[in-house]
PDB file of C-alpha atoms in Angstrom:
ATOM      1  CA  UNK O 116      23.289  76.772 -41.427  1.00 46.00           C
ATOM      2  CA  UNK O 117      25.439  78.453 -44.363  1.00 49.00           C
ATOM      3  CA  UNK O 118      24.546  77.229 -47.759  1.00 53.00           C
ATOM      4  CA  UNK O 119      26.087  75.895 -50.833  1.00 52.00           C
ATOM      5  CA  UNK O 120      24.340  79.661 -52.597  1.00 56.00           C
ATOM      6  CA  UNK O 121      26.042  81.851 -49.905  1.00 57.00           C
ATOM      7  CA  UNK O 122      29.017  80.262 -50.141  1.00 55.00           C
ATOM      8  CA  UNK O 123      29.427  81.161 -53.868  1.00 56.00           C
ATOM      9  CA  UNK O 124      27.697  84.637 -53.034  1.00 59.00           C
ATOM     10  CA  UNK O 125      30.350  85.091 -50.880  1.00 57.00           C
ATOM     11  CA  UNK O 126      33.509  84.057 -52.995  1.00 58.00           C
ATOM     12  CA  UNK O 127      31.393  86.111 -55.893  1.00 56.00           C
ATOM     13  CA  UNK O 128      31.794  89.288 -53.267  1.00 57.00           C
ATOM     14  CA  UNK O 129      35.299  89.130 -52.873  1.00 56.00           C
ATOM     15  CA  UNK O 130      36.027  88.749 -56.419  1.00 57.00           C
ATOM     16  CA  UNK O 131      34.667  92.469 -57.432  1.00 62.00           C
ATOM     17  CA  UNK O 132      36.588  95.230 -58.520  1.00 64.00           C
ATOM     18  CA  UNK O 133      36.379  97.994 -55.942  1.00 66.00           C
ATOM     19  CA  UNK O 134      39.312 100.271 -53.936  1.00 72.00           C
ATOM     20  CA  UNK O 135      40.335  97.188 -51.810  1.00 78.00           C
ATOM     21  CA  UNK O 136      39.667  94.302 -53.650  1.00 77.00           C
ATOM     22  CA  UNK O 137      42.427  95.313 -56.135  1.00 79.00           C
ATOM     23  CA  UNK O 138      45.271  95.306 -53.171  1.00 86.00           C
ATOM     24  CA  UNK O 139      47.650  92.124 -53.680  1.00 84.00           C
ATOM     25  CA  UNK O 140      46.588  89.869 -51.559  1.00 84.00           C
ATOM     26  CA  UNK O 141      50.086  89.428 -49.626  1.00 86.00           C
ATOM     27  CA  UNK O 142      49.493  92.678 -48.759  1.00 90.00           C
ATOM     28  CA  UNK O 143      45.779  92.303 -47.198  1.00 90.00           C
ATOM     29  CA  UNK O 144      47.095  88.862 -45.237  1.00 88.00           C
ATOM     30  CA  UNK O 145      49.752  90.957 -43.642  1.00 90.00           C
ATOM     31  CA  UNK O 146      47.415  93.862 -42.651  1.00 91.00           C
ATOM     32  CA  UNK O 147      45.200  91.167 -41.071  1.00 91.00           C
ATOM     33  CA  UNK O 148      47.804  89.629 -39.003  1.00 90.00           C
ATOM     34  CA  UNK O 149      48.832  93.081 -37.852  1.00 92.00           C
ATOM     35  CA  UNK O 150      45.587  93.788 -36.851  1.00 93.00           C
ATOM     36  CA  UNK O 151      45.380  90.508 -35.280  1.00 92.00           C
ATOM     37  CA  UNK O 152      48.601  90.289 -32.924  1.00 92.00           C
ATOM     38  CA  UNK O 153      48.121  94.392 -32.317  1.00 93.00           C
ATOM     39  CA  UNK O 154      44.589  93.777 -30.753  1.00 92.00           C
ATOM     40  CA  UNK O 155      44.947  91.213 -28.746  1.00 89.00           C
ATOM     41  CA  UNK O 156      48.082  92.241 -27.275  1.00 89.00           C
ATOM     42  CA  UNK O 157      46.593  95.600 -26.212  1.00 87.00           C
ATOM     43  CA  UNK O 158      43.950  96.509 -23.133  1.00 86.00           C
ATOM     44  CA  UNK O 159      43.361 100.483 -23.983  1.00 87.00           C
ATOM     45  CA  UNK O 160      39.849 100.700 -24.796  1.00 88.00           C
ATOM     46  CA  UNK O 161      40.545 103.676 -26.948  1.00 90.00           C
ATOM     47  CA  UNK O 162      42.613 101.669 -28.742  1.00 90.00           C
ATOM     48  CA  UNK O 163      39.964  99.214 -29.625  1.00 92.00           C
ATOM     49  CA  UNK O 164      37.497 101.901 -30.527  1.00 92.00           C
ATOM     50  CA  UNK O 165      39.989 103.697 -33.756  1.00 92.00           C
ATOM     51  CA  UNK O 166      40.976 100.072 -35.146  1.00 92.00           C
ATOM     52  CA  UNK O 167      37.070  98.973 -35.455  1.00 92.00           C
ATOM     53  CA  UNK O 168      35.944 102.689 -36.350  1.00 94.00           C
ATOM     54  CA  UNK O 169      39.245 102.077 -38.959  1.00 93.00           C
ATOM     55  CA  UNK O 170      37.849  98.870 -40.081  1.00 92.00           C
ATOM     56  CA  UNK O 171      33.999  99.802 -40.725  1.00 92.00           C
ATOM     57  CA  UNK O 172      35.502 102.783 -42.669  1.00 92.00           C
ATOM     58  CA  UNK O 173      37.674 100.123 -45.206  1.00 91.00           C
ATOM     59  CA  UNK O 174      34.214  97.950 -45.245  1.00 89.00           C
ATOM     60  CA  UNK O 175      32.428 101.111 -46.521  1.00 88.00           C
ATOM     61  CA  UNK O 176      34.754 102.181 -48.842  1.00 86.00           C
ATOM     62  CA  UNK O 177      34.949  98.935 -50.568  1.00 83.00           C
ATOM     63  CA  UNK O 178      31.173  99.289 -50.927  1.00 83.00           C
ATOM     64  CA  UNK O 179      30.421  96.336 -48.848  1.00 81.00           C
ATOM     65  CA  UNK O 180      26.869  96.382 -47.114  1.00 83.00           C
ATOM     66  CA  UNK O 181      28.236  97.605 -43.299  1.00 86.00           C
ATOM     67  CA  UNK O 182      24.853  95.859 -42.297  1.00 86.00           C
ATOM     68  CA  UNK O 183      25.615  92.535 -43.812  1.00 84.00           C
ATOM     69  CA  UNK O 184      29.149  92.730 -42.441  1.00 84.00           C
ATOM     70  CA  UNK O 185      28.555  93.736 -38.652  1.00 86.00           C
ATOM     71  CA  UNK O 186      25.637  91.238 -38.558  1.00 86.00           C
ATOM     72  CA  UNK O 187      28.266  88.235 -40.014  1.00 85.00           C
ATOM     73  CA  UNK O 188      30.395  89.967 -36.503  1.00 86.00           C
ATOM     74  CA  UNK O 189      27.318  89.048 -34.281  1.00 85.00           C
ATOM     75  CA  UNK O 190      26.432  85.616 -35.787  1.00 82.00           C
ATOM     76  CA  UNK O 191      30.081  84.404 -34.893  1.00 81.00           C
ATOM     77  CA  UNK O 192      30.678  86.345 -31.639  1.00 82.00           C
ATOM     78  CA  UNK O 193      28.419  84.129 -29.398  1.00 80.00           C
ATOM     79  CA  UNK O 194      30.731  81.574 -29.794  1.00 79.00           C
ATOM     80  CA  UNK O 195      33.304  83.521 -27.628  1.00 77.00           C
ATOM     81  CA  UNK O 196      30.645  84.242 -25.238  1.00 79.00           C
ATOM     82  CA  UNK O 197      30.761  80.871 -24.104  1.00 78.00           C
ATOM     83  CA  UNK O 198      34.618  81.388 -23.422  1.00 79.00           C
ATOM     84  CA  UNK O 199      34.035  84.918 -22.102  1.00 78.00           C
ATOM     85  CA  UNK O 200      31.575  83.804 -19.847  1.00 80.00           C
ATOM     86  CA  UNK O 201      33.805  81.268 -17.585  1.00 75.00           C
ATOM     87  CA  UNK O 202      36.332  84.229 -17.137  1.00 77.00           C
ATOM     88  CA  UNK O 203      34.766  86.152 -13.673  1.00 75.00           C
ATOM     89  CA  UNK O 204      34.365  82.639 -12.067  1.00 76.00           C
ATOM     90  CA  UNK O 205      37.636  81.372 -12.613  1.00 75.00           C
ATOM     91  CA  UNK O 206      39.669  83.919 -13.477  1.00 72.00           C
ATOM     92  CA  UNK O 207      41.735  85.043  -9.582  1.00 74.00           C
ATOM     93  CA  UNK O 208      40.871  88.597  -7.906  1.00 72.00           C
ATOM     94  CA  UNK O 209      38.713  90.249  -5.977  1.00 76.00           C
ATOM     95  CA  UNK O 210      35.701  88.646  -4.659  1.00 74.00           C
ATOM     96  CA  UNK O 211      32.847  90.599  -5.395  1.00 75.00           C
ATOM     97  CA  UNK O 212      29.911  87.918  -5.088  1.00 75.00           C
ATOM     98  CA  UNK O 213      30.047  84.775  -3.664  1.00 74.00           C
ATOM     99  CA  UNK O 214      27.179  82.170  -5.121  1.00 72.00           C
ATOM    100  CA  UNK O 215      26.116  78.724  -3.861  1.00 75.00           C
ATOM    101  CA  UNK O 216      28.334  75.507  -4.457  1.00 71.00           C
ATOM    102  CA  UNK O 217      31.348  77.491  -3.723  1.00 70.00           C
ATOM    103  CA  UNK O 218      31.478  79.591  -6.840  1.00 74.00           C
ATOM    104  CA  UNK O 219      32.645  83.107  -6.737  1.00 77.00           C
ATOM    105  CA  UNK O 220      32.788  86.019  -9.037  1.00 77.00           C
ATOM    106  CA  UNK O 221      35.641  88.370  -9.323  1.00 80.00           C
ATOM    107  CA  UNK O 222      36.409  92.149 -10.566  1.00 79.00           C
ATOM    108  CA  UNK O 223      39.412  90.593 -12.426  1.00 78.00           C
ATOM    109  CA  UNK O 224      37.304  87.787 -13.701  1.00 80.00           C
ATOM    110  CA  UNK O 225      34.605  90.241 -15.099  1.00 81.00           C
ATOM    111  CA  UNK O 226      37.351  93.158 -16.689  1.00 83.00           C
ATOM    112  CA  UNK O 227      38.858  90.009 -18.302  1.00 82.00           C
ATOM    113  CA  UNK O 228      35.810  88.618 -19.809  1.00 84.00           C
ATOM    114  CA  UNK O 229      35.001  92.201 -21.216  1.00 86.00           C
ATOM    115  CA  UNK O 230      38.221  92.320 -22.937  1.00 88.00           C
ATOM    116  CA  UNK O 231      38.157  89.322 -24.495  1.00 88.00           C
ATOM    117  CA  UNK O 232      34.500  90.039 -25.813  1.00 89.00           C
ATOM    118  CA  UNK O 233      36.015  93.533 -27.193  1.00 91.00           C
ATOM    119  CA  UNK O 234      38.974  91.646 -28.895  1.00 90.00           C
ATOM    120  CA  UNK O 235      36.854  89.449 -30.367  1.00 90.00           C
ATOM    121  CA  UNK O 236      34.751  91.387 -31.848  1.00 90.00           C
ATOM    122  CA  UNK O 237      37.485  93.653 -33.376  1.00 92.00           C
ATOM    123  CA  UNK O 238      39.491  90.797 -34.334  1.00 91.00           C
ATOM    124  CA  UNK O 239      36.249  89.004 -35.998  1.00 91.00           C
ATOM    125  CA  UNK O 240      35.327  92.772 -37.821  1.00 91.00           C
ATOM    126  CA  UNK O 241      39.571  92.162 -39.133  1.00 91.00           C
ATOM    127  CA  UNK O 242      38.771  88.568 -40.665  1.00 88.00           C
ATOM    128  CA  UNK O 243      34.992  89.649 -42.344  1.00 88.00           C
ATOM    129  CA  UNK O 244      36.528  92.384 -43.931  1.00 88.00           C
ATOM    130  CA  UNK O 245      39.312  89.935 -44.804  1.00 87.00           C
ATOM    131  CA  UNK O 246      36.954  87.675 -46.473  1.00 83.00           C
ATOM    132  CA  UNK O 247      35.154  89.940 -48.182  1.00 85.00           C
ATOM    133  CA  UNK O 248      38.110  91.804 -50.466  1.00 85.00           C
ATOM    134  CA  UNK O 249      40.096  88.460 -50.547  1.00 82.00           C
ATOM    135  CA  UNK O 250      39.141  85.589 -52.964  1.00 79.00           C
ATOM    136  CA  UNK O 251      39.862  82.360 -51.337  1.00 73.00           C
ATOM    137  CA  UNK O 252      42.538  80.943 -53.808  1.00 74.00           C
ATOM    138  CA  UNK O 253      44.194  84.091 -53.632  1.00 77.00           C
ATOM    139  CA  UNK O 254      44.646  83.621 -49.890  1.00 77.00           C
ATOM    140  CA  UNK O 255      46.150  80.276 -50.595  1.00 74.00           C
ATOM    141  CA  UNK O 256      48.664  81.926 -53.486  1.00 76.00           C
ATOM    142  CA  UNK O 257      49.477  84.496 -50.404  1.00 78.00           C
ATOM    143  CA  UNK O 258      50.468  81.840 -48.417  1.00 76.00           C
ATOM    144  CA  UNK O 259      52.215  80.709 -50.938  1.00 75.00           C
ATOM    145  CA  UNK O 260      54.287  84.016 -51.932  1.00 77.00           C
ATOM    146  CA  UNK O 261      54.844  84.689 -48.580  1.00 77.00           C
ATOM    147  CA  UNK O 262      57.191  81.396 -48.161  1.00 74.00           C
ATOM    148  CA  UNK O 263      55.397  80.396 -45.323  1.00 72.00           C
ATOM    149  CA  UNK O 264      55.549  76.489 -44.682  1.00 72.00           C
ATOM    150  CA  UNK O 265      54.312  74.717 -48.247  1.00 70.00           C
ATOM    151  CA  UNK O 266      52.428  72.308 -46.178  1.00 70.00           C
ATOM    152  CA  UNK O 267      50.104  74.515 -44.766  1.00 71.00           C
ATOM    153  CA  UNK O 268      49.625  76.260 -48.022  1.00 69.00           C
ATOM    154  CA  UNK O 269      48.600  72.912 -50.057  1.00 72.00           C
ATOM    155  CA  UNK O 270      46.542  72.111 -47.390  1.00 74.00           C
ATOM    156  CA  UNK O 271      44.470  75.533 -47.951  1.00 69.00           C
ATOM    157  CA  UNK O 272      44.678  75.102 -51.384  1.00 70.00           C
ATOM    158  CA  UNK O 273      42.742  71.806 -51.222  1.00 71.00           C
ATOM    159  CA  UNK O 274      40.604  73.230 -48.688  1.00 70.00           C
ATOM    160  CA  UNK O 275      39.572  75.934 -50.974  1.00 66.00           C
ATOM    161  CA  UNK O 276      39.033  73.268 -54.096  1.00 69.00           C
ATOM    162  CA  UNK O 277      37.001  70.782 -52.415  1.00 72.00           C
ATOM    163  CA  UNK O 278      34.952  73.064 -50.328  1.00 67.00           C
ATOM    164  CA  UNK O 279      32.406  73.425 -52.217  1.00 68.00           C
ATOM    165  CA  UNK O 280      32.320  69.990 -53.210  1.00 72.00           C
ATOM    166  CA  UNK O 281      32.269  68.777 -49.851  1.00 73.00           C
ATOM    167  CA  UNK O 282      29.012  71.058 -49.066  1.00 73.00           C
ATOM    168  CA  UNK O 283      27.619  69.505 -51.959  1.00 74.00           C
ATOM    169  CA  UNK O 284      27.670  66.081 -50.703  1.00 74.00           C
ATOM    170  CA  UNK O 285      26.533  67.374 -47.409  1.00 74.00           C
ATOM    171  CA  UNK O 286      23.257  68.211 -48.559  1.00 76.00           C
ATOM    172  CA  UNK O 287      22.673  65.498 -50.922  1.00 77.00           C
ATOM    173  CA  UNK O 288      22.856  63.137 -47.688  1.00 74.00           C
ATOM    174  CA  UNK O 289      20.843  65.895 -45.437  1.00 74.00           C
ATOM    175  CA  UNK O 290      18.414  65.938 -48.607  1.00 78.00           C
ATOM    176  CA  UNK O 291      18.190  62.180 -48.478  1.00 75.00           C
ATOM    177  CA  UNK O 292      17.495  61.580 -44.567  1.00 69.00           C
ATOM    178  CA  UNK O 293      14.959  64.477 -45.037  1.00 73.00           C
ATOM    179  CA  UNK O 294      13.164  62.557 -47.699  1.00 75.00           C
ATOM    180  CA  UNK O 295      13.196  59.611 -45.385  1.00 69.00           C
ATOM    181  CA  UNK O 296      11.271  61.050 -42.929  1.00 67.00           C
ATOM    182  CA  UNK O 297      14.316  62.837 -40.483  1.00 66.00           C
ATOM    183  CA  UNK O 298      13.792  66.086 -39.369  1.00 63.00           C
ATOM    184  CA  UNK O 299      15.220  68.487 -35.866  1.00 61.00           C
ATOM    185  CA  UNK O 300      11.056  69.607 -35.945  1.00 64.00           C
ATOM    186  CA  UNK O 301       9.240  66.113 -36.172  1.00 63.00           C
ATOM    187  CA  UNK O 302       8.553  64.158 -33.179  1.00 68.00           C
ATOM    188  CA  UNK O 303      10.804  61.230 -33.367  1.00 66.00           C
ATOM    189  CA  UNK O 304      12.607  60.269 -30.723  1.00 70.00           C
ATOM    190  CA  UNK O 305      15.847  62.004 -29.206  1.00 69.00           C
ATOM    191  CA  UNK O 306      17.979  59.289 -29.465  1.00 74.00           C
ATOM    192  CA  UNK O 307      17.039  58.688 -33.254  1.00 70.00           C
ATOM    193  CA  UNK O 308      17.785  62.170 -33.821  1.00 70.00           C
ATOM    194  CA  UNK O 309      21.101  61.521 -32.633  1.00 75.00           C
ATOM    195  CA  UNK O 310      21.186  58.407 -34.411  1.00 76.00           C
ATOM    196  CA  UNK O 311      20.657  60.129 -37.705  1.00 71.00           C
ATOM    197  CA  UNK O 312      23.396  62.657 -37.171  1.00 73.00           C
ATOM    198  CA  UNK O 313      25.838  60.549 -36.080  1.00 76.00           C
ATOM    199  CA  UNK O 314      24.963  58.869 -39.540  1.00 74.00           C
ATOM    200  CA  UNK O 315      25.447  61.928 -41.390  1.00 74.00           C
ATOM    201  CA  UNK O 316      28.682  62.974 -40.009  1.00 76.00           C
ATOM    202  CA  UNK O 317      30.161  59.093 -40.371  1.00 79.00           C
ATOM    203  CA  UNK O 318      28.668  58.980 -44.061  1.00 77.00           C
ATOM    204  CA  UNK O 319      30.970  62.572 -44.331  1.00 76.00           C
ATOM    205  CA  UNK O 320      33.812  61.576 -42.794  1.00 78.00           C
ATOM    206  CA  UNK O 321      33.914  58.319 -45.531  1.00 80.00           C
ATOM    207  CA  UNK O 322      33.604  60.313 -47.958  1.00 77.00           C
ATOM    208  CA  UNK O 323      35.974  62.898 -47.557  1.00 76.00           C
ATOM    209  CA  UNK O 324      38.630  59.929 -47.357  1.00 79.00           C
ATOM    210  CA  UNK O 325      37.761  58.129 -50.205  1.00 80.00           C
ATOM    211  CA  UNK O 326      37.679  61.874 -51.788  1.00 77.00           C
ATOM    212  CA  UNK O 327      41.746  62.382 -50.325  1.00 75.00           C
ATOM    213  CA  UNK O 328      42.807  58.995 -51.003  1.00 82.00           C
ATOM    214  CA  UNK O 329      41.543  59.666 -54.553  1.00 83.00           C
ATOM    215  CA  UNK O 330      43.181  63.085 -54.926  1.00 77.00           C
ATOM    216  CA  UNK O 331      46.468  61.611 -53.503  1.00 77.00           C
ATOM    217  CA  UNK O 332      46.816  59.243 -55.689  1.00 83.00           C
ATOM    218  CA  UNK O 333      45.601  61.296 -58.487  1.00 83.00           C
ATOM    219  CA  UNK O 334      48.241  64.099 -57.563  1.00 77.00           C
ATOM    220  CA  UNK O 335      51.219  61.066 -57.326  1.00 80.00           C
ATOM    221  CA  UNK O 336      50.571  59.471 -60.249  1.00 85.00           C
ATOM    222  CA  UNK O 337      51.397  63.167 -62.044  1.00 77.00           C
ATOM    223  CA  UNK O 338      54.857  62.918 -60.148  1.00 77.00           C
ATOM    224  CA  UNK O 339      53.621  65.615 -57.097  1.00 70.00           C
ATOM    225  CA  UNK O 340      55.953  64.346 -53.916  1.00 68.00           C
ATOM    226  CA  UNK O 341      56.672  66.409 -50.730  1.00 63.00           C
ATOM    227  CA  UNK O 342      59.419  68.498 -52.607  1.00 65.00           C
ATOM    228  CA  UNK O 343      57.366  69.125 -55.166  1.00 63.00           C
ATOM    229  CA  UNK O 344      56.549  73.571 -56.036  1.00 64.00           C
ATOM    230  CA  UNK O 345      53.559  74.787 -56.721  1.00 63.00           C
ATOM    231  CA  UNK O 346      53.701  77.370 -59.190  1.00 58.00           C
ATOM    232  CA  UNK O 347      52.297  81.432 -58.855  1.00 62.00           C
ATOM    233  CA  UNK O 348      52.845  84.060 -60.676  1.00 62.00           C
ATOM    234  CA  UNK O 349      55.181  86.482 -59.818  1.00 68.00           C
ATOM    235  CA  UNK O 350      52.923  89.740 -59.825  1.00 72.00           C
ATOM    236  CA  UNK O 351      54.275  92.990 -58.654  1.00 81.00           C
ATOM    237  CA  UNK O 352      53.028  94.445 -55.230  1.00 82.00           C
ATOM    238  CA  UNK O 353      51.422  97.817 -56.880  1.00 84.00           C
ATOM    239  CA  UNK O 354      52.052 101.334 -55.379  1.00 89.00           C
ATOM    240  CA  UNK O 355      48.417 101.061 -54.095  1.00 87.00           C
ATOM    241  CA  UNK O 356      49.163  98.133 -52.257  1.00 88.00           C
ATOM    242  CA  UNK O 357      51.660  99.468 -50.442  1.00 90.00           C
ATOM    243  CA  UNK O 358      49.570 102.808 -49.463  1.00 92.00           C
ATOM    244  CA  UNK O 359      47.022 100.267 -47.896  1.00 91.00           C
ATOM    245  CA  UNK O 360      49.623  98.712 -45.501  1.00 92.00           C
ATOM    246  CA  UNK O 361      51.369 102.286 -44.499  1.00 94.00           C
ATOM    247  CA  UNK O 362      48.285 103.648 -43.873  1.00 93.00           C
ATOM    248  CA  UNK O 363      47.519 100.722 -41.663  1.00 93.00           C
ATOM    249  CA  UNK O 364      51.067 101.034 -39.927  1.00 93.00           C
ATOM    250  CA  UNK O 365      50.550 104.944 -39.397  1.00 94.00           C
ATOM    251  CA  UNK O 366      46.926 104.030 -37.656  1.00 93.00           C
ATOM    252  CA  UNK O 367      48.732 100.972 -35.254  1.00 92.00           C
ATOM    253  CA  UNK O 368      51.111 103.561 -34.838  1.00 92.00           C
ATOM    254  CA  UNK O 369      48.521 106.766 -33.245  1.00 91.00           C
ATOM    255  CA  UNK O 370      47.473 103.542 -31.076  1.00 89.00           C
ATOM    256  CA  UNK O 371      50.636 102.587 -29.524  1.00 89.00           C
ATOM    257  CA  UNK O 372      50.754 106.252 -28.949  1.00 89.00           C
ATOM    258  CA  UNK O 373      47.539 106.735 -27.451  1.00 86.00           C
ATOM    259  CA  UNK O 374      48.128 103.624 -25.245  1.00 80.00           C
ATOM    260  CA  UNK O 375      51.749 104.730 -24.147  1.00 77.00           C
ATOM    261  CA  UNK O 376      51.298 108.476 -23.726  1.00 72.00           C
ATOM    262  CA  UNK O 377      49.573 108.287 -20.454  1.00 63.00           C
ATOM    263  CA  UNK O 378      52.348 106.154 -18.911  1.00 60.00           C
ATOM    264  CA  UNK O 379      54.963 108.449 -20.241  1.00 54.00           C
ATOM    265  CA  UNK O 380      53.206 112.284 -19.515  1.00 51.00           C
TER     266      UNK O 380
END
């Protein structure tokens, strides 16, 4: 479980002063969502080899431990698995292996699941780089400079200001059942295990909207209504900036050539 210290370790990380932590931040949202939409909208293995071998390079040029990042990759890629996994049984094709109860797995089925493991990882390597050059307020001011809707911005806003407040109430209640006697390692009973967690999460949940109610009204009584703006400065996009996003269009660009080239040779 990710705690309250490597949390703030984290937001300390992507606060330093290194070659890409200096980029405007509109600039390293759009380079992510480039990245994004380009890899999972192409199948050329190739392809998917330069963008990660172009995204470990950024990770060790901004002097972030490539160890630490590729191993934050593997800790969230299992979670895919479980998608990737489904894909050869149900997925239509060629048989190639027909199991009991009717289920059968297919060549389509298994080339699918591969590519959506190799998207995921490069798409995952996109977003940990992401997080580690990119303060989290200063995602939410991107948002916010970028014009996209002001809903979705506030929301991220308060996500990023309460976060760490939230955490902090989740362990004072985990801290509290543990003093009580509730563990996952003792040998209490499954369904008071369950009990307790259900607890936990419910105990959460009521806090979180006595916490919004709070804010809300808070926020109201200082005149904020849904046409309220939210201010942010108007920085400049810096020359540097804009080196970091054509040099990320020129390397999309090689891959859409390496992709197409076959097809038109």
């Amino acid at each position: 479980m990710v705690t309250l210290n490597e949390l703030m370790t984290q937001d300390a990380l992507s606060s330093q002063d290194n070659l890409l932590h200096d980029i405007d931040s509109r600039i390293k949202l759009i380079v992510l969502i480039l990245t994004i939409v380009f890899t999972v909208s192409t199948t050329n293995y190739m392809v998917f080899a330069i963008l990660e071998a172009y995204l470990i390079i950024l990770i060790y040029l901004s002097n972030i431990s490539i160890k630490d990042a590729l191993l934050r990759v593997l800790l969230i890629l299992p979670f895919g698995f479980f998608i990737a996994i489904f894909q050869p049984f149900i997925h239509p094709g060629d048989v190639i292996c027909t199991l009991p109860f009717g289920l059968t797995i297919t060549q389509q089925g298994l080339e699918f699941g591969e590519l959506l493991m190799i998207r995921l990882a490069v798409c995952i390597t996109a977003i940990v780089l992401f997080s580690y050059i990119t303060p989290m307020q200063a995602v939410a001011e991107a948002f916010r400079k970028l014009h996209l809707p002001k809903e979705f911005g506030m929301i991220f806003s308060l996500f990023v200001r309460f976060l760490f407040l939230f955490f902090d109430e989740f362990e004072t209640i985990r801290q509290s059942q543990k003093s009580r006697g509730f563990g996952l390692s003792n040998k209490a009973p499954y369904k008071w295990k369950l009990k307790q967690f259900g607890g936990l999460f419910l105990m959460m949940f009521l806090r979180a909207y006595e916490r919004g109610e709070t804010v809300y009204n808070t926020m109201a009584c200082r005149g904020y209504s849904a046409d309220s703006q939210i201010y942010t400065a108007n920085e400049k996009i810096t020359k540097k900036s804009y080196i970091y996003l054509l040099i990320t269009i020129l390397v999309i660009l090689i891959c859409v050539l390496i992709e197409f080239l076959p097809n038109i040779m």
